[in-house]
Amino acid sequence: VVVLFVRLSFWGIFAGLVLLVQTSAVIAGDRAENRELYLLSLRVAALHDAGDQRGALSLAKVLVQKTKQTYGRSHPQYAMALSNLALAHELSNEPENAERLYLEAVEVVEATLGPNAPLMGSVLNNMAAAVFTQCRLAEAERIYVRALKVLSQNLKPMHRDIRAAKNNLRKIRSLLRPDFQRASVRGSKPDRRTADRQPTKRIALPPTCASS
Protein backbone atom coordinates (compact mmCIF):
# COMPACT_ATOMS: atom_id res chain seq x y z
CA VAL A 1 0.00 0.00 0.00
CA VAL A 2 1.37 3.39 -0.99
CA VAL A 3 0.26 6.45 0.94
CA LEU A 4 0.11 10.08 -0.05
CA PHE A 5 0.47 12.48 2.87
CA VAL A 6 -1.73 15.54 3.25
CA ARG A 7 -0.59 17.97 5.94
CA LEU A 8 -2.68 20.67 7.56
CA SER A 9 -3.30 22.31 10.91
CA PHE A 10 -6.47 21.86 12.96
CA TRP A 11 -6.54 24.99 15.10
CA GLY A 12 -2.92 24.64 16.09
CA ILE A 13 -2.76 20.84 16.15
CA PHE A 14 -0.68 19.08 13.52
CA ALA A 15 -3.15 16.48 12.36
CA GLY A 16 -0.83 14.49 10.10
CA LEU A 17 -3.78 13.23 8.07
CA VAL A 18 -3.13 10.42 5.65
CA LEU A 19 -4.77 10.00 2.26
CA LEU A 20 -4.54 6.38 1.12
CA VAL A 21 -4.05 5.77 -2.58
CA GLN A 22 -5.27 2.41 -3.81
CA THR A 23 -2.22 1.37 -5.81
CA SER A 24 -2.47 -2.13 -4.39
CA ALA A 25 -5.60 -2.58 -6.50
CA VAL A 26 -3.45 -2.42 -9.61
CA ILE A 27 -0.95 -4.90 -8.17
CA ALA A 28 -3.82 -7.31 -7.52
CA GLY A 29 -4.49 -7.61 -11.25
CA ASP A 30 -5.02 -5.82 -14.53
CA ARG A 31 -8.81 -5.94 -14.53
CA ALA A 32 -10.45 -2.75 -15.75
CA GLU A 33 -12.21 -2.10 -12.44
CA ASN A 34 -8.90 -2.24 -10.53
CA ARG A 35 -7.38 0.33 -12.84
CA GLU A 36 -10.49 2.47 -12.46
CA LEU A 37 -10.24 2.42 -8.67
CA TYR A 38 -6.61 3.44 -8.83
CA LEU A 39 -7.35 6.37 -11.15
CA LEU A 40 -10.30 7.45 -9.00
CA SER A 41 -8.14 7.50 -5.87
CA LEU A 42 -5.56 9.63 -7.68
CA ARG A 43 -8.28 12.06 -8.73
CA VAL A 44 -9.50 12.33 -5.13
CA ALA A 45 -5.93 13.11 -4.06
CA ALA A 46 -5.58 15.73 -6.81
CA LEU A 47 -8.82 17.46 -5.75
CA HIS A 48 -7.63 17.58 -2.13
CA ASP A 49 -4.33 19.04 -3.27
CA ALA A 50 -6.16 21.68 -5.33
CA GLY A 51 -8.29 22.67 -2.35
CA ASP A 52 -11.53 21.42 -3.92
CA GLN A 53 -12.85 19.64 -0.84
CA ARG A 54 -16.45 19.38 -2.03
CA GLY A 55 -15.32 17.85 -5.30
CA ALA A 56 -13.08 15.43 -3.41
CA LEU A 57 -15.99 14.48 -1.15
CA SER A 58 -18.28 13.78 -4.07
CA LEU A 59 -15.71 11.65 -5.88
CA ALA A 60 -14.69 9.83 -2.68
CA LYS A 61 -18.32 8.66 -2.33
CA VAL A 62 -18.12 7.22 -5.84
CA LEU A 63 -14.85 5.51 -4.93
CA VAL A 64 -16.46 3.84 -1.90
CA GLN A 65 -19.38 2.51 -3.95
CA LYS A 66 -17.18 1.18 -6.74
CA THR A 67 -14.76 -0.39 -4.26
CA LYS A 68 -17.66 -2.12 -2.49
CA GLN A 69 -18.94 -3.45 -5.82
CA THR A 70 -15.50 -4.80 -6.71
CA TYR A 71 -14.27 -6.20 -3.37
CA GLY A 72 -17.27 -6.27 -1.05
CA ARG A 73 -17.34 -4.88 2.49
CA SER A 74 -14.84 -7.32 3.99
CA HIS A 75 -11.65 -6.22 2.24
CA PRO A 76 -8.80 -3.83 3.13
CA GLN A 77 -9.41 -1.89 -0.09
CA TYR A 78 -12.89 -1.05 1.16
CA ALA A 79 -11.43 0.15 4.46
CA MET A 80 -9.04 2.40 2.53
CA ALA A 81 -11.91 3.83 0.50
CA LEU A 82 -13.92 4.47 3.69
CA SER A 83 -10.94 6.22 5.26
CA ASN A 84 -10.52 8.45 2.23
CA LEU A 85 -14.21 9.37 2.32
CA ALA A 86 -13.89 10.07 6.04
CA LEU A 87 -10.94 12.36 5.35
CA ALA A 88 -12.99 14.22 2.74
CA HIS A 89 -15.74 14.77 5.34
CA GLU A 90 -13.14 15.87 7.88
CA LEU A 91 -11.64 18.44 5.53
CA SER A 92 -15.17 19.64 4.76
CA ASN A 93 -15.74 20.40 8.47
CA GLU A 94 -17.98 17.38 9.02
CA PRO A 95 -16.14 15.55 11.82
CA GLU A 96 -19.17 13.53 12.98
CA ASN A 97 -19.57 11.93 9.55
CA ALA A 98 -15.82 11.40 9.38
CA GLU A 99 -15.71 9.63 12.74
CA ARG A 100 -18.52 7.26 11.77
CA LEU A 101 -16.67 6.23 8.62
CA TYR A 102 -13.35 5.86 10.43
CA LEU A 103 -15.01 3.55 12.94
CA GLU A 104 -16.32 1.37 10.12
CA ALA A 105 -12.87 1.35 8.51
CA VAL A 106 -11.31 0.28 11.82
CA GLU A 107 -13.71 -2.66 12.03
CA VAL A 108 -12.86 -3.78 8.50
CA VAL A 109 -9.10 -3.47 9.04
CA GLU A 110 -9.29 -5.35 12.33
CA ALA A 111 -11.28 -8.17 10.73
CA THR A 112 -9.13 -8.49 7.61
CA LEU A 113 -5.59 -7.46 8.57
CA GLY A 114 -5.59 -7.53 12.36
CA PRO A 115 -5.47 -4.85 15.07
CA ASN A 116 -1.79 -4.02 14.55
CA ALA A 117 -1.70 -3.62 10.77
CA PRO A 118 0.05 -0.48 9.42
CA LEU A 119 -3.23 0.65 7.88
CA MET A 120 -4.80 0.62 11.34
CA GLY A 121 -2.31 3.20 12.60
CA SER A 122 -3.11 5.57 9.74
CA VAL A 123 -6.88 5.25 10.18
CA LEU A 124 -6.66 5.75 13.97
CA ASN A 125 -4.43 8.81 13.57
CA ASN A 126 -7.01 10.42 11.30
CA MET A 127 -9.92 9.44 13.54
CA ALA A 128 -8.24 11.02 16.56
CA ALA A 129 -8.17 14.37 14.72
CA ALA A 130 -11.91 14.08 14.01
CA VAL A 131 -12.61 13.32 17.68
CA PHE A 132 -10.42 16.24 18.78
CA THR A 133 -12.41 18.57 16.52
CA GLN A 134 -15.54 17.54 18.44
CA CYS A 135 -13.90 18.65 21.72
CA ARG A 136 -13.58 15.12 23.13
CA LEU A 137 -9.97 15.64 24.15
CA ALA A 138 -9.50 12.70 26.51
CA GLU A 139 -10.90 10.31 23.93
CA ALA A 140 -8.71 11.81 21.21
CA GLU A 141 -5.70 11.30 23.47
CA ARG A 142 -6.55 7.60 23.92
CA ILE A 143 -6.91 7.11 20.17
CA TYR A 144 -3.60 8.85 19.48
CA VAL A 145 -1.94 6.59 22.06
CA ARG A 146 -3.29 3.52 20.26
CA ALA A 147 -2.30 4.92 16.85
CA LEU A 148 1.22 5.62 18.09
CA LYS A 149 1.51 2.08 19.46
CA VAL A 150 0.51 0.56 16.13
CA LEU A 151 2.70 2.91 14.09
CA SER A 152 5.69 2.20 16.35
CA GLN A 153 5.31 -1.52 15.66
CA ASN A 154 5.47 -0.98 11.90
CA LEU A 155 7.65 2.08 11.28
CA LYS A 156 11.12 3.29 12.22
CA PRO A 157 11.29 5.52 15.32
CA MET A 158 12.04 8.70 13.35
CA HIS A 159 9.35 8.15 10.72
CA ARG A 160 7.34 11.33 10.15
CA ASP A 161 4.05 9.62 11.07
CA ILE A 162 5.43 8.63 14.47
CA ARG A 163 6.82 12.13 15.02
CA ALA A 164 3.46 13.66 14.11
CA ALA A 165 1.59 11.31 16.44
CA LYS A 166 3.94 12.15 19.31
CA ASN A 167 3.54 15.88 18.70
CA ASN A 168 -0.24 15.47 18.65
CA LEU A 169 -0.09 13.69 22.00
CA ARG A 170 2.02 16.45 23.52
CA LYS A 171 -0.36 19.12 22.28
CA ILE A 172 -3.51 17.42 23.47
CA ARG A 173 -1.95 16.68 26.84
CA SER A 174 -1.00 20.35 27.18
CA LEU A 175 -4.75 21.06 27.03
CA LEU A 176 -5.74 18.28 29.39
CA ARG A 177 -2.91 18.93 31.82
CA PRO A 178 -1.58 22.52 31.65
CA ASP A 179 1.61 21.56 33.48
CA PHE A 180 2.48 19.13 30.68
CA GLN A 181 3.96 21.90 28.46
CA ARG A 182 7.39 20.43 27.69
CA ALA A 183 6.78 16.93 28.91
CA SER A 184 7.62 14.06 26.63
CA VAL A 185 5.61 11.10 25.45
CA ARG A 186 6.15 7.83 27.31
CA GLY A 187 8.63 9.43 29.70
CA SER A 188 11.41 9.95 27.17
CA LYS A 189 13.43 13.12 26.88
CA PRO A 190 12.00 15.75 24.52
CA ASP A 191 13.40 15.42 21.01
CA ARG A 192 14.40 18.77 19.49
CA ARG A 193 13.91 17.38 16.01
CA THR A 194 10.23 16.69 16.66
CA ALA A 195 9.39 19.40 19.19
CA ASP A 196 7.19 22.37 18.36
CA ARG A 197 8.95 25.53 17.26
CA GLN A 198 7.16 27.35 20.09
CA PRO A 199 6.84 24.65 22.76
CA THR A 200 5.83 27.11 25.48
CA LYS A 201 2.84 28.39 23.51
CA ARG A 202 -0.24 26.38 24.40
CA ILE A 203 -2.42 24.91 21.72
CA ALA A 204 -5.85 26.52 21.40
CA LEU A 205 -9.10 24.61 21.58
CA PRO A 206 -11.01 24.19 18.31
CA PRO A 207 -13.44 27.11 17.72
CA THR A 208 -16.31 24.61 17.97
CA CYS A 209 -15.46 24.12 21.64
CA ALA A 210 -15.85 27.77 22.57
CA SER A 211 -19.52 27.42 23.47
CA SER A 212 -19.36 23.87 24.84
GROMACS .gro file of C-alpha atoms in nm, residues 46-165:
model
  120
   46ALA     CA    1  -0.558   1.573  -0.681
   47LEU     CA    2  -0.882   1.746  -0.575
   48HIS     CA    3  -0.763   1.758  -0.213
   49ASP     CA    4  -0.433   1.904  -0.327
   50ALA     CA    5  -0.616   2.168  -0.533
   51GLY     CA    6  -0.829   2.267  -0.235
   52ASP     CA    7  -1.153   2.142  -0.392
   53GLN     CA    8  -1.285   1.964  -0.084
   54ARG     CA    9  -1.645   1.938  -0.203
   55GLY     CA   10  -1.532   1.785  -0.530
   56ALA     CA   11  -1.308   1.543  -0.341
   57LEU     CA   12  -1.599   1.448  -0.115
   58SER     CA   13  -1.828   1.378  -0.407
   59LEU     CA   14  -1.571   1.165  -0.588
   60ALA     CA   15  -1.469   0.983  -0.268
   61LYS     CA   16  -1.832   0.866  -0.233
   62VAL     CA   17  -1.812   0.722  -0.584
   63LEU     CA   18  -1.485   0.551  -0.493
   64VAL     CA   19  -1.646   0.384  -0.190
   65GLN     CA   20  -1.938   0.251  -0.395
   66LYS     CA   21  -1.718   0.118  -0.674
   67THR     CA   22  -1.476  -0.039  -0.426
   68LYS     CA   23  -1.766  -0.212  -0.249
   69GLN     CA   24  -1.894  -0.345  -0.582
   70THR     CA   25  -1.550  -0.480  -0.671
   71TYR     CA   26  -1.427  -0.620  -0.337
   72GLY     CA   27  -1.727  -0.627  -0.105
   73ARG     CA   28  -1.734  -0.488   0.249
   74SER     CA   29  -1.484  -0.732   0.399
   75HIS     CA   30  -1.165  -0.622   0.224
   76PRO     CA   31  -0.880  -0.383   0.313
   77GLN     CA   32  -0.941  -0.189  -0.009
   78TYR     CA   33  -1.289  -0.105   0.116
   79ALA     CA   34  -1.143   0.015   0.446
   80MET     CA   35  -0.904   0.240   0.253
   81ALA     CA   36  -1.191   0.383   0.050
   82LEU     CA   37  -1.392   0.447   0.369
   83SER     CA   38  -1.094   0.622   0.526
   84ASN     CA   39  -1.052   0.845   0.223
   85LEU     CA   40  -1.421   0.937   0.232
   86ALA     CA   41  -1.389   1.007   0.604
   87LEU     CA   42  -1.094   1.236   0.535
   88ALA     CA   43  -1.299   1.422   0.274
   89HIS     CA   44  -1.574   1.477   0.534
   90GLU     CA   45  -1.314   1.587   0.788
   91LEU     CA   46  -1.164   1.844   0.553
   92SER     CA   47  -1.517   1.964   0.476
   93ASN     CA   48  -1.574   2.040   0.847
   94GLU     CA   49  -1.798   1.738   0.902
   95PRO     CA   50  -1.614   1.555   1.182
   96GLU     CA   51  -1.917   1.353   1.298
   97ASN     CA   52  -1.957   1.193   0.955
   98ALA     CA   53  -1.582   1.140   0.938
   99GLU     CA   54  -1.571   0.963   1.274
  100ARG     CA   55  -1.852   0.726   1.177
  101LEU     CA   56  -1.667   0.623   0.862
  102TYR     CA   57  -1.335   0.586   1.043
  103LEU     CA   58  -1.501   0.355   1.294
  104GLU     CA   59  -1.632   0.137   1.012
  105ALA     CA   60  -1.287   0.135   0.851
  106VAL     CA   61  -1.131   0.028   1.182
  107GLU     CA   62  -1.371  -0.266   1.203
  108VAL     CA   63  -1.286  -0.378   0.850
  109VAL     CA   64  -0.910  -0.347   0.904
  110GLU     CA   65  -0.929  -0.535   1.233
  111ALA     CA   66  -1.128  -0.817   1.073
  112THR     CA   67  -0.913  -0.849   0.761
  113LEU     CA   68  -0.559  -0.746   0.857
  114GLY     CA   69  -0.559  -0.753   1.236
  115PRO     CA   70  -0.547  -0.485   1.507
  116ASN     CA   71  -0.179  -0.402   1.455
  117ALA     CA   72  -0.170  -0.362   1.077
  118PRO     CA   73   0.005  -0.048   0.942
  119LEU     CA   74  -0.323   0.065   0.788
  120MET     CA   75  -0.480   0.062   1.134
  121GLY     CA   76  -0.231   0.320   1.260
  122SER     CA   77  -0.311   0.557   0.974
  123VAL     CA   78  -0.688   0.525   1.018
  124LEU     CA   79  -0.666   0.575   1.397
  125ASN     CA   80  -0.443   0.881   1.357
  126ASN     CA   81  -0.701   1.042   1.130
  127MET     CA   82  -0.992   0.944   1.354
  128ALA     CA   83  -0.824   1.102   1.656
  129ALA     CA   84  -0.817   1.437   1.472
  130ALA     CA   85  -1.191   1.408   1.401
  131VAL     CA   86  -1.261   1.332   1.768
  132PHE     CA   87  -1.042   1.624   1.878
  133THR     CA   88  -1.241   1.857   1.652
  134GLN     CA   89  -1.554   1.754   1.844
  135CYS     CA   90  -1.390   1.865   2.172
  136ARG     CA   91  -1.358   1.512   2.313
  137LEU     CA   92  -0.997   1.564   2.415
  138ALA     CA   93  -0.950   1.270   2.651
  139GLU     CA   94  -1.090   1.031   2.393
  140ALA     CA   95  -0.871   1.181   2.121
  141GLU     CA   96  -0.570   1.130   2.347
  142ARG     CA   97  -0.655   0.760   2.392
  143ILE     CA   98  -0.691   0.711   2.017
  144TYR     CA   99  -0.360   0.885   1.948
  145VAL     CA  100  -0.194   0.659   2.206
  146ARG     CA  101  -0.329   0.352   2.026
  147ALA     CA  102  -0.230   0.492   1.685
  148LEU     CA  103   0.122   0.562   1.809
  149LYS     CA  104   0.151   0.208   1.946
  150VAL     CA  105   0.051   0.056   1.613
  151LEU     CA  106   0.270   0.291   1.409
  152SER     CA  107   0.569   0.220   1.635
  153GLN     CA  108   0.531  -0.152   1.566
  154ASN     CA  109   0.547  -0.098   1.190
  155LEU     CA  110   0.765   0.208   1.128
  156LYS     CA  111   1.112   0.329   1.222
  157PRO     CA  112   1.129   0.552   1.532
  158MET     CA  113   1.204   0.870   1.335
  159HIS     CA  114   0.935   0.815   1.072
  160ARG     CA  115   0.734   1.133   1.015
  161ASP     CA  116   0.405   0.962   1.107
  162ILE     CA  117   0.543   0.863   1.447
  163ARG     CA  118   0.682   1.213   1.502
  164ALA     CA  119   0.346   1.366   1.411
  165ALA     CA  120   0.159   1.131   1.644
   0.00000   0.00000   0.00000
